[in-house]
Short mmCIF file of C-alpha atoms in Angstrom, two decimals:
data_model
loop_
_atom_site.label_atom_id
_atom_site.label_comp_id
_atom_site.label_asym_id
_atom_site.label_seq_id
_atom_site.Cartn_x
_atom_site.Cartn_y
_atom_site.Cartn_z
CA UNK D 1 -23.00 -20.96 -49.90
CA UNK D 2 -23.41 -19.98 -46.11
CA UNK D 3 -22.96 -22.65 -43.77
CA UNK D 4 -25.85 -23.35 -41.25
CA UNK D 5 -25.37 -21.15 -38.05
CA UNK D 6 -23.62 -18.63 -39.98
CA UNK D 7 -24.91 -15.25 -41.18
CA UNK D 8 -23.73 -14.00 -44.60
CA UNK D 9 -21.46 -11.34 -43.06
CA UNK D 10 -20.01 -14.01 -40.68
CA UNK D 11 -19.28 -16.40 -43.56
CA UNK D 12 -17.74 -13.79 -45.51
CA UNK D 13 -15.27 -12.89 -42.88
CA UNK D 14 -14.62 -16.68 -42.22
CA UNK D 15 -13.77 -17.16 -45.98
CA UNK D 16 -11.40 -14.08 -45.38
CA UNK D 17 -9.59 -15.59 -42.48
CA UNK D 18 -9.22 -18.79 -44.34
CA UNK D 19 -7.25 -16.75 -47.28
CA UNK D 20 -4.98 -14.91 -44.48
CA UNK D 21 -4.06 -18.52 -43.28
CA UNK D 22 -3.35 -19.53 -46.87
CA UNK D 23 -0.98 -16.52 -47.19
CA UNK D 24 1.04 -17.81 -44.16
CA UNK D 25 -0.14 -15.27 -41.83
CA UNK D 26 -1.81 -16.12 -38.20
CA UNK D 27 -5.10 -14.29 -38.16
CA UNK D 28 -4.68 -14.23 -34.21
CA UNK D 29 -1.58 -12.81 -34.02
CA UNK D 30 0.96 -13.10 -30.93
CA UNK D 31 3.16 -11.22 -28.47
CA UNK D 32 4.24 -7.84 -29.95
CA UNK D 33 6.43 -4.93 -29.30
CA UNK D 34 4.20 -3.06 -26.64
CA UNK D 35 2.46 -0.25 -28.24
CA UNK D 36 2.04 3.21 -27.17
CA UNK D 37 -1.43 4.68 -26.42
CA UNK D 38 -2.79 6.34 -29.48
CA UNK D 39 -3.42 9.63 -27.46
CA UNK D 40 0.18 9.77 -26.33
CA UNK D 41 1.39 9.35 -29.85
CA UNK D 42 -0.33 12.00 -31.12
CA UNK D 43 0.05 14.29 -27.76
CA UNK D 44 3.96 13.89 -28.73
CA UNK D 45 3.78 14.17 -32.15
CA UNK D 46 7.19 15.03 -34.34
CA UNK D 47 7.41 14.76 -37.88
CA UNK D 48 9.14 11.62 -38.81
CA UNK D 49 9.36 10.08 -35.48
CA UNK D 50 8.40 6.19 -35.35
CA UNK D 51 5.44 5.34 -33.52
CA UNK D 52 3.94 1.92 -32.44
CA UNK D 53 0.27 1.45 -31.99
CA UNK D 54 -2.26 -1.13 -31.77
CA UNK D 55 -6.01 -1.33 -31.64
CA UNK D 56 -9.45 -1.90 -33.58
CA UNK D 57 -10.33 -0.79 -36.98
CA UNK D 58 -13.16 1.55 -36.69
CA UNK D 59 -12.99 3.29 -40.06
CA UNK D 60 -11.76 2.10 -43.39
CA UNK D 61 -11.39 3.89 -46.82
CA UNK D 62 -9.63 1.77 -49.48
CA UNK D 63 -8.76 4.11 -52.52
CA UNK D 64 -6.73 1.59 -54.66
CA UNK D 65 -3.32 1.85 -53.70
CA UNK D 66 -3.45 3.51 -50.73
CA UNK D 67 -5.81 2.54 -47.55
CA UNK D 68 -6.47 4.57 -44.61
CA UNK D 69 -7.51 3.22 -41.51
CA UNK D 70 -8.75 4.67 -37.92
CA UNK D 71 -7.21 2.51 -35.13
CA UNK D 72 -9.00 2.84 -31.59
CA UNK D 73 -7.72 1.49 -28.41
CA UNK D 74 -8.63 2.68 -24.64
CA UNK D 75 -7.07 6.11 -24.88
CA UNK D 76 -8.57 7.27 -28.37
CA UNK D 77 -8.02 7.09 -32.16
CA UNK D 78 -5.38 7.64 -34.71
CA UNK D 79 -5.29 7.34 -38.41
CA UNK D 80 -2.96 5.03 -40.09
CA UNK D 81 -1.95 5.22 -43.68
CA UNK D 82 -1.34 1.68 -45.76
CA UNK D 83 0.85 2.08 -48.83
CA UNK D 84 1.18 -0.51 -51.25
CA UNK D 85 4.78 1.15 -51.87
CA UNK D 86 5.56 0.57 -48.64
CA UNK D 87 4.00 -2.67 -48.12
CA UNK D 88 3.76 -4.67 -51.08
CA UNK D 89 4.57 -7.79 -49.68
CA UNK D 90 1.60 -7.65 -47.48
CA UNK D 91 -0.86 -6.13 -49.77
CA UNK D 92 -2.83 -9.03 -50.13
CA UNK D 93 -3.29 -9.50 -46.52
CA UNK D 94 -4.43 -5.71 -46.49
CA UNK D 95 -6.92 -6.14 -48.96
CA UNK D 96 -8.65 -8.80 -46.71
CA UNK D 97 -9.02 -6.36 -43.54
CA UNK D 98 -12.35 -5.53 -42.08
CA UNK D 99 -13.93 -3.30 -39.51
CA UNK D 100 -13.57 -4.54 -36.14
CA UNK D 101 -10.21 -6.46 -36.93
CA UNK D 102 -7.37 -5.93 -34.30
CA UNK D 103 -3.85 -4.92 -35.99
CA UNK D 104 -0.61 -3.96 -34.60
CA UNK D 105 1.30 -1.08 -36.69
CA UNK D 106 4.98 0.56 -36.81
CA UNK D 107 5.80 3.40 -39.00
CA UNK D 108 6.86 7.22 -39.15
CA UNK D 109 4.48 9.81 -38.37
CA UNK D 110 3.13 12.72 -40.86
CA UNK D 111 0.36 14.38 -41.46
CA UNK D 112 -1.92 14.36 -44.23
CA UNK D 113 -3.10 17.60 -46.38
CA UNK D 114 -5.77 18.26 -44.28
CA UNK D 115 -3.56 18.25 -40.86
CA UNK D 116 -4.37 14.95 -39.40
CA UNK D 117 -1.75 12.97 -37.61
CA UNK D 118 -1.21 9.70 -39.42
CA UNK D 119 1.25 6.78 -38.79
CA UNK D 120 2.61 5.77 -42.36
CA UNK D 121 3.31 2.41 -41.69
CA UNK D 122 6.10 0.31 -42.59
CA UNK D 123 5.10 -2.89 -40.54
CA UNK D 124 1.90 -4.28 -39.63
CA UNK D 125 0.80 -7.57 -37.95
CA UNK D 126 -2.80 -9.10 -37.80
CA UNK D 127 -3.78 -9.37 -33.96
CA UNK D 128 -7.05 -10.83 -34.11
CA UNK D 129 -9.82 -11.37 -37.19
CA UNK D 130 -12.94 -10.23 -36.17
CA UNK D 131 -15.67 -12.83 -37.47
CA UNK D 132 -18.75 -10.51 -36.57
CA UNK D 133 -19.18 -7.14 -38.22
CA UNK D 134 -19.54 -3.81 -35.91
CA UNK D 135 -23.39 -3.13 -35.77
CA UNK D 136 -24.35 0.11 -37.68
CA UNK D 137 -24.86 2.97 -35.57
CA UNK D 138 -24.65 1.46 -32.70
CA UNK D 139 -24.66 4.53 -30.48
CA UNK D 140 -27.94 5.32 -32.04
CA UNK D 141 -29.86 1.88 -31.03
CA UNK D 142 -33.45 2.47 -29.71
CA UNK D 143 -33.09 -0.36 -27.16
CA UNK D 144 -30.16 0.38 -24.87
CA UNK D 145 -30.41 -3.29 -23.43
CA UNK D 146 -28.30 -4.60 -26.41
CA UNK D 147 -25.69 -2.15 -25.17
CA UNK D 148 -25.42 -3.51 -21.88
CA UNK D 149 -25.64 -7.05 -22.94
CA UNK D 150 -22.83 -6.46 -25.30
CA UNK D 151 -20.73 -4.24 -23.37
CA UNK D 152 -17.65 -5.60 -25.06
CA UNK D 153 -18.82 -3.92 -28.49
CA UNK D 154 -20.46 -0.90 -26.47
CA UNK D 155 -16.76 0.25 -25.06
CA UNK D 156 -15.05 0.30 -28.62
CA UNK D 157 -18.06 1.55 -30.72
CA UNK D 158 -19.04 4.35 -28.44
CA UNK D 159 -15.67 6.25 -27.08
CA UNK D 160 -17.72 8.27 -24.58
CA UNK D 161 -18.52 4.79 -22.78
CA UNK D 162 -15.06 3.79 -22.62
CA UNK D 163 -14.45 7.40 -21.31
CA UNK D 164 -16.94 7.03 -18.77
CA UNK D 165 -15.45 3.91 -17.28
CA UNK D 166 -11.65 4.91 -17.41
CA UNK D 167 -13.14 8.06 -15.27
CA UNK D 168 -14.69 5.58 -12.80
CA UNK D 169 -11.49 3.98 -12.40
CA UNK D 170 -9.62 7.04 -11.81
CA UNK D 171 -12.28 8.13 -9.28
CA UNK D 172 -12.12 5.21 -7.30
CA UNK D 173 -8.38 5.26 -7.20
CA UNK D 174 -8.52 8.96 -6.16
CA UNK D 175 -10.87 7.79 -3.14
CA UNK D 176 -8.18 5.25 -2.02
CA UNK D 177 -5.27 8.05 -2.47
CA UNK D 178 -7.54 10.58 -0.49
CA UNK D 179 -8.35 8.21 2.55
CA UNK D 180 -4.99 6.70 2.71
CA UNK D 181 -3.83 10.26 2.92
CA UNK D 182 -6.09 10.94 6.05
CA UNK D 183 -4.53 7.47 7.53
CA UNK D 184 -7.11 5.23 6.96
CA UNK D 185 -5.90 1.45 5.92
CA UNK D 186 -7.59 -0.51 3.39
CA UNK D 187 -9.24 -4.11 4.55
CA UNK D 188 -11.34 -6.74 3.25
CA UNK D 189 -14.05 -8.45 4.85
CA UNK D 190 -15.96 -11.38 4.07
CA UNK D 191 -18.30 -11.35 1.22
CA UNK D 192 -19.98 -15.00 2.61
CA UNK D 193 -21.38 -14.32 5.77
CA UNK D 194 -23.27 -16.68 8.30
CA UNK D 195 -25.44 -13.59 9.17
CA UNK D 196 -26.81 -11.21 7.03
CA UNK D 197 -26.22 -7.75 9.18
CA UNK D 198 -25.49 -4.13 8.91
CA UNK D 199 -28.41 -3.13 7.05
CA UNK D 200 -32.21 -3.76 6.40
CA UNK D 201 -32.13 -5.52 3.07
CA UNK D 202 -33.07 -9.15 1.58
CA UNK D 203 -30.13 -10.91 1.19
CA UNK D 204 -29.02 -13.66 -1.03
CA UNK D 205 -28.60 -17.30 0.11
CA UNK D 206 -25.87 -19.51 -1.24
CA UNK D 207 -25.04 -23.05 0.41
CA UNK D 208 -21.30 -24.27 1.48
CA UNK D 209 -21.39 -28.13 0.79
CA UNK D 210 -18.52 -28.88 2.72
CA UNK D 211 -19.95 -27.39 5.93
CA UNK D 212 -23.51 -27.93 5.12
CA UNK D 213 -24.58 -24.55 5.99
CA UNK D 214 -26.69 -21.73 4.23
CA UNK D 215 -24.53 -18.29 3.81
CA UNK D 216 -25.19 -15.07 2.90
CA UNK D 217 -23.63 -12.60 0.33
CA UNK D 218 -23.32 -9.52 2.39
CA UNK D 219 -25.71 -6.93 2.33
CA UNK D 220 -22.98 -4.52 4.05
CA UNK D 221 -19.61 -4.90 5.66
CA UNK D 222 -20.51 -2.49 8.66
CA UNK D 223 -20.17 -5.43 11.61
CA UNK D 224 -17.12 -6.68 10.43
CA UNK D 225 -15.48 -3.39 10.03
CA UNK D 226 -16.65 -2.44 13.42
CA UNK D 227 -15.19 -5.57 14.65
CA UNK D 228 -11.79 -3.86 13.75
CA UNK D 229 -12.26 -1.20 15.46
CA UNK D 230 -12.67 -3.30 18.61
CA UNK D 231 -9.43 -5.05 17.66
CA UNK D 232 -7.67 -1.51 17.60
CA UNK D 233 -7.74 -0.61 13.81
CA UNK D 234 -8.64 2.92 14.35
CA UNK D 235 -9.13 3.82 10.72
CA UNK D 236 -10.47 1.52 8.32
CA UNK D 237 -12.18 1.46 4.88
CA UNK D 238 -13.24 -0.94 2.15
CA UNK D 239 -14.34 -0.61 -1.63
CA UNK D 240 -16.13 -3.64 -2.31
CA UNK D 241 -19.51 -5.46 -3.58
CA UNK D 242 -22.69 -5.47 -1.44
CA UNK D 243 -25.74 -7.76 -2.65
CA UNK D 244 -29.08 -7.03 -2.27
CA UNK D 245 -31.72 -9.63 -3.47
CA UNK D 246 -34.24 -6.70 -4.67
CA UNK D 247 -35.53 -4.93 -7.68
CA UNK D 248 -33.79 -3.55 -10.78
CA UNK D 249 -34.21 0.17 -11.64
CA UNK D 250 -32.41 3.06 -13.07
CA UNK D 251 -30.80 3.57 -9.44
CA UNK D 252 -30.61 0.19 -8.54
CA UNK D 253 -28.52 -3.04 -9.31
CA UNK D 254 -28.63 -6.04 -6.96
CA UNK D 255 -24.83 -6.24 -6.98
CA UNK D 256 -23.18 -2.66 -6.30
CA UNK D 257 -20.10 -0.90 -5.18
CA UNK D 258 -19.87 0.87 -1.69
CA UNK D 259 -17.32 2.30 0.08
CA UNK D 260 -17.45 2.18 3.67
CA UNK D 261 -15.46 3.39 6.48
CA UNK D 262 -14.92 3.67 10.00
CA UNK D 263 -12.68 6.15 12.14
CA UNK D 264 -12.36 5.99 16.09
CA UNK D 265 -12.89 8.78 18.10
CA UNK D 266 -15.07 10.87 15.62
CA UNK D 267 -18.65 11.26 14.90
CA UNK D 268 -21.30 12.11 12.08
CA UNK D 269 -20.04 15.65 12.14
CA UNK D 270 -16.50 14.59 11.31
CA UNK D 271 -17.85 12.33 8.64
CA UNK D 272 -20.03 15.14 7.00
CA UNK D 273 -16.63 17.17 6.63
CA UNK D 274 -14.94 14.15 5.31
CA UNK D 275 -17.49 13.59 2.68
CA UNK D 276 -17.93 16.99 1.49
CA UNK D 277 -13.92 17.25 1.18
CA UNK D 278 -13.96 14.11 -0.53
CA UNK D 279 -16.62 14.83 -3.12
CA UNK D 280 -15.61 17.81 -3.89
CA UNK D 281 -11.91 16.85 -4.18
CA UNK D 282 -13.43 14.57 -6.84
CA UNK D 283 -15.14 17.09 -8.73
CA UNK D 284 -12.17 19.40 -9.07
CA UNK D 285 -10.07 16.59 -10.16
CA UNK D 286 -11.92 14.87 -12.50
CA UNK D 287 -14.89 17.19 -13.84
CA UNK D 288 -13.19 20.64 -14.29
CA UNK D 289 -16.11 22.70 -12.50
CA UNK D 290 -18.57 22.86 -9.65
CA UNK D 291 -21.43 23.20 -11.78
CA UNK D 292 -21.92 19.76 -13.30
CA UNK D 293 -25.19 18.65 -15.60
CA UNK D 294 -27.09 15.49 -14.58
CA UNK D 295 -29.59 15.30 -17.04
CA UNK D 296 -31.90 18.22 -17.57
CA UNK D 297 -30.65 19.57 -14.18
CA UNK D 298 -27.17 21.29 -13.00
CA UNK D 299 -26.11 20.56 -9.85
CA UNK D 300 -23.75 22.97 -7.91
CA UNK D 301 -21.31 21.12 -5.60
CA UNK D 302 -19.70 24.55 -4.25
CA UNK D 303 -19.02 24.41 -0.60
CA UNK D 304 -20.48 24.59 1.87
CA UNK D 305 -23.17 22.30 1.17
CA UNK D 306 -26.57 22.59 3.01
CA UNK D 307 -27.07 21.14 6.13
CA UNK D 308 -31.15 20.70 7.34
CA UNK D 309 -32.72 18.14 9.87
CA UNK D 310 -34.87 15.55 8.92
CA UNK D 311 -37.79 17.32 10.72
CA UNK D 312 -37.16 20.94 9.16
CA UNK D 313 -37.27 19.16 5.53
CA UNK D 314 -40.32 17.28 6.48
CA UNK D 315 -42.22 20.39 7.40
CA UNK D 316 -40.44 22.23 4.42
CA UNK D 317 -41.70 19.74 1.83
CA UNK D 318 -44.31 17.83 3.06
CA UNK D 319 -46.17 20.83 5.38
CA UNK D 320 -46.38 18.51 8.18
CA UNK D 321 -44.81 17.98 11.64
CA UNK D 322 -43.00 14.56 12.22
CA UNK D 323 -44.32 15.03 16.32
CA UNK D 324 -47.67 15.17 15.02
CA UNK D 325 -48.54 11.38 14.24
CA UNK D 326 -52.01 12.10 13.25
CA UNK D 327 -51.04 15.17 10.85
CA UNK D 328 -48.47 12.67 9.30
CA UNK D 329 -50.68 10.01 8.75
CA UNK D 330 -53.18 12.26 6.77
CA UNK D 331 -50.37 13.29 4.84
CA UNK D 332 -49.57 9.76 3.89
CA UNK D 333 -53.19 9.28 3.19
CA UNK D 334 -53.32 12.03 0.76
CA UNK D 335 -50.33 10.37 -0.96
CA UNK D 336 -52.01 7.15 -1.45
CA UNK D 337 -49.75 5.20 0.72
CA UNK D 338 -50.95 2.12 1.35
CA UNK D 339 -51.94 -0.15 4.48
CA UNK D 340 -51.47 2.93 6.78
CA UNK D 341 -53.19 1.56 9.65
CA UNK D 342 -50.75 -1.71 9.75
CA UNK D 343 -47.65 0.51 10.18
CA UNK D 344 -45.88 2.03 12.72
CA UNK D 345 -45.73 6.01 12.97
CA UNK D 346 -42.00 5.89 12.37
CA UNK D 347 -42.59 3.87 9.15
CA UNK D 348 -45.17 6.41 8.01
CA UNK D 349 -42.72 9.24 8.54
CA UNK D 350 -40.02 7.54 6.96
CA UNK D 351 -42.56 6.84 3.60
CA UNK D 352 -43.79 10.47 3.57
CA UNK D 353 -39.99 11.84 3.80
CA UNK D 354 -39.33 9.48 0.93
CA UNK D 355 -42.42 10.74 -1.22
CA UNK D 356 -42.02 14.65 -0.71
CA UNK D 357 -38.45 15.33 0.25
CA UNK D 358 -35.90 13.28 -1.50
CA UNK D 359 -36.82 14.26 -5.07
CA UNK D 360 -36.83 18.13 -3.95
CA UNK D 361 -32.91 17.84 -2.76
CA UNK D 362 -31.30 18.90 -5.85
CA UNK D 363 -27.72 20.38 -4.89
CA UNK D 364 -25.80 18.25 -2.18
CA UNK D 365 -27.80 18.29 0.99
CA UNK D 366 -27.14 16.67 4.38
CA UNK D 367 -29.96 15.44 5.81
CA UNK D 368 -29.26 15.26 9.78
CA UNK D 369 -30.97 13.80 12.89
CA UNK D 370 -32.98 10.97 11.86
CA UNK D 371 -36.00 9.29 13.99
CA UNK D 372 -33.71 7.17 16.44
CA UNK D 373 -36.30 4.19 15.98
CA UNK D 374 -35.12 4.08 12.20
CA UNK D 375 -31.50 3.85 13.21
CA UNK D 376 -30.53 0.77 15.26
CA UNK D 377 -26.96 0.95 14.97
CA UNK D 378 -26.54 4.65 15.74
CA UNK D 379 -25.94 6.55 18.85
CA UNK D 380 -28.92 8.72 20.28
CA UNK D 381 -28.60 12.49 20.45
CA UNK D 382 -27.81 13.44 23.92
CA UNK D 383 -29.61 16.58 23.45
CA UNK D 384 -32.91 14.62 22.49
CA UNK D 385 -32.85 11.19 22.45
CA UNK D 386 -35.75 10.64 20.15
CA UNK D 387 -33.17 11.92 17.37
CA UNK D 388 -30.04 9.74 16.14
CA UNK D 389 -26.86 11.23 15.03
CA UNK D 390 -27.17 10.29 11.45
CA UNK D 391 -27.05 11.96 8.25
CA UNK D 392 -27.82 10.75 4.59
CA UNK D 393 -26.47 13.01 1.74
CA UNK D 394 -28.67 13.73 -1.07
CA UNK D 395 -27.82 14.78 -4.88
CA UNK D 396 -30.15 15.00 -7.27
CA UNK D 397 -32.88 13.24 -5.31
CA UNK D 398 -30.66 10.27 -4.73
CA UNK D 399 -29.18 9.26 -1.48
CA UNK D 400 -25.32 9.26 -1.94
CA UNK D 401 -24.14 8.67 1.32
CA UNK D 402 -25.21 7.48 4.51
CA UNK D 403 -23.28 8.10 8.08
CA UNK D 404 -23.57 7.60 11.97
CA UNK D 405 -22.12 8.38 15.22
CA UNK D 406 -21.66 4.68 15.78
CA UNK D 407 -23.58 2.98 18.84
CA UNK D 408 -20.97 1.41 20.96
CA UNK D 409 -22.69 0.35 24.01
CA UNK D 410 -23.31 -3.49 23.85
CA UNK D 411 -26.64 -3.46 26.01
CA UNK D 412 -28.45 -0.89 24.08
CA UNK D 413 -27.25 -2.63 20.57
CA UNK D 414 -28.68 -5.81 21.96
CA UNK D 415 -31.95 -4.37 22.91
CA UNK D 416 -31.81 -2.34 19.31
CA UNK D 417 -31.42 -5.56 17.60
CA UNK D 418 -34.05 -7.72 19.09
CA UNK D 419 -36.68 -4.69 18.69
CA UNK D 420 -35.91 -4.49 14.89
CA UNK D 421 -36.09 -8.46 14.42
CA UNK D 422 -39.64 -8.29 15.98
CA UNK D 423 -42.16 -9.59 13.72
CA UNK D 424 -39.87 -10.39 10.74
CA UNK D 425 -39.62 -13.79 9.02
CA UNK D 426 -36.66 -15.86 9.10
CA UNK D 427 -36.34 -15.33 5.22
CA UNK D 428 -36.12 -11.63 5.96
CA UNK D 429 -32.58 -9.66 6.63
CA UNK D 430 -31.41 -9.56 9.96
CA UNK D 431 -34.05 -12.28 11.06
CA UNK D 432 -31.04 -13.71 13.22
CA UNK D 433 -29.28 -11.85 16.12
CA UNK D 434 -25.38 -11.57 15.26
CA UNK D 435 -24.44 -12.72 18.87
CA UNK D 436 -20.71 -12.56 17.94
CA UNK D 437 -20.97 -8.69 17.29
CA UNK D 438 -22.64 -7.91 20.53
CA UNK D 439 -19.61 -10.30 22.03
CA UNK D 440 -17.19 -8.02 20.30
CA UNK D 441 -18.71 -5.05 21.62
CA UNK D 442 -18.71 -6.26 25.32
CA UNK D 443 -14.98 -6.00 25.20
CA UNK D 444 -15.11 -2.32 24.00
CA UNK D 445 -15.51 -0.25 21.04
CA UNK D 446 -14.15 3.09 20.76
CA UNK D 447 -16.58 6.01 20.36
CA UNK D 448 -16.44 6.32 16.12
CA UNK D 449 -18.04 7.64 13.01
CA UNK D 450 -18.98 5.57 10.16
CA UNK D 451 -19.71 6.48 6.33
CA UNK D 452 -20.94 4.73 3.47
CA UNK D 453 -20.79 5.84 -0.01
CA UNK D 454 -22.40 4.37 -2.93
CA UNK D 455 -19.66 4.52 -5.59
CA UNK D 456 -21.85 3.55 -8.43
CA UNK D 457 -24.47 6.35 -7.85
CA UNK D 458 -21.55 8.87 -7.08
CA UNK D 459 -20.01 8.26 -10.71
CA UNK D 460 -23.24 8.51 -12.23
CA UNK D 461 -23.57 11.88 -10.85
CA UNK D 462 -20.12 12.85 -11.83
CA UNK D 463 -20.48 11.50 -15.35
CA UNK D 464 -23.67 12.50 -15.99
CA UNK D 465 -25.17 9.09 -16.59
CA UNK D 466 -28.58 8.80 -15.57
CA UNK D 467 -29.17 5.14 -15.14
CA UNK D 468 -26.69 2.70 -12.78
CA UNK D 469 -26.39 0.54 -15.75
CA UNK D 470 -24.35 2.99 -17.64
CA UNK D 471 -21.96 2.97 -15.01
CA UNK D 472 -21.45 -0.68 -14.35
CA UNK D 473 -19.42 -2.83 -16.78
CA UNK D 474 -21.93 -5.65 -16.58
CA UNK D 475 -25.06 -4.82 -15.08
CA UNK D 476 -27.61 -7.70 -14.37
CA UNK D 477 -30.08 -7.84 -16.80
CA UNK D 478 -33.52 -9.80 -16.97
CA UNK D 479 -33.04 -12.68 -19.17
CA UNK D 480 -33.56 -12.52 -22.86
CA UNK D 481 -36.47 -13.42 -24.40
CA UNK D 482 -36.14 -15.52 -27.94
CA UNK D 483 -38.27 -14.66 -31.02
CA UNK D 484 -39.89 -18.23 -30.16
CA UNK D 485 -40.93 -17.13 -26.66
CA UNK D 486 -42.24 -13.83 -27.53
#
């Protein structure tokens, strides 16, 4: 009889757990000799050599006096053979094993008649009895929402998912090594800030009870990293979370990972070279070739990458010149952009650019020299002050990186902030002046280049994941709707 609250399958497994305990075994194990990764054991195979592995049972074939099991760990899978002749004292225990159980094994290496490397087990220990069975054909679920909600199953049920997250970790490690090799120092800046600054985005608000003040989860680390330039740290970077209280999509998660760096005495041209070198090195190290698939497209990461100005691309893709406001507004009207009459020319230009240019930038493209009015933290071009020394890197129609020649004149920065804040409500981002940042600039910040790279989007591109949720272990999801609430 099934107990209330348990499915038939869970009840059956609970009964098996009870039998395991009655046999004198602990169904949840304990400390054991450290196992070797399955992939390492297979790669270093020697006939008759002792091997020790641990993992989850993902395949089980019971053929009487012999049980073949496939164990999976984070490195891969390996077959183990359980023989009644070798394990007579534990045979009753082994007959209680299920898919999903975690076990530790020790035995000699050999090969089956089909040539498959197998550990012929001499010793086995139960590590954890799984009370829930693995979902059938988990990777084939029509609704990927379940995979994101149950990532703890997704990781071991689908080897390609584990591989993607292992690759993400390796890529982040490579980014750190690359930057440290260039003389950059890794730092940490506040993730709770009294003023949400460094970007134009809506922040998350929290409250500190002891001080009785509202704080903001940071939308960008920029203003604090620049304070470190003032303090004399000439090359700094940070890899950490940013939070933006905005929508969910295949390219946006409210909590996301950024790498942001600043280099004294550099400019956006230096940042461009650094970005291209870093990403192509990641491609060479982790992807095995410059031509990579992304969805139905193939992206070519071969150097050199295209460099084109904002104005050139607008003419090329939208057929209008940003210097002709009437022409741009006419184009915006044709695109169905809303509230045209209420928006500034610069905003209209930006929206037309987003609607016509971005999706066409498949291979890596540096978009240079943005309208200065859109870039309050950026140094204006000395050749033409209408433009800012800024680039954005686009790959597969996505913005992946953003860089400036940093503005270090405190008076101009103060003026830009005040212009940007004009008309914003209190609840909108940067609706308060960061007076301390202006104060810091008055002590003198060296000329510098700054760069931000979206780690999640970069990993998406380099692992052929077309949704950002596929590269974030626990993405934010809408609350589940219960059957009663539907």
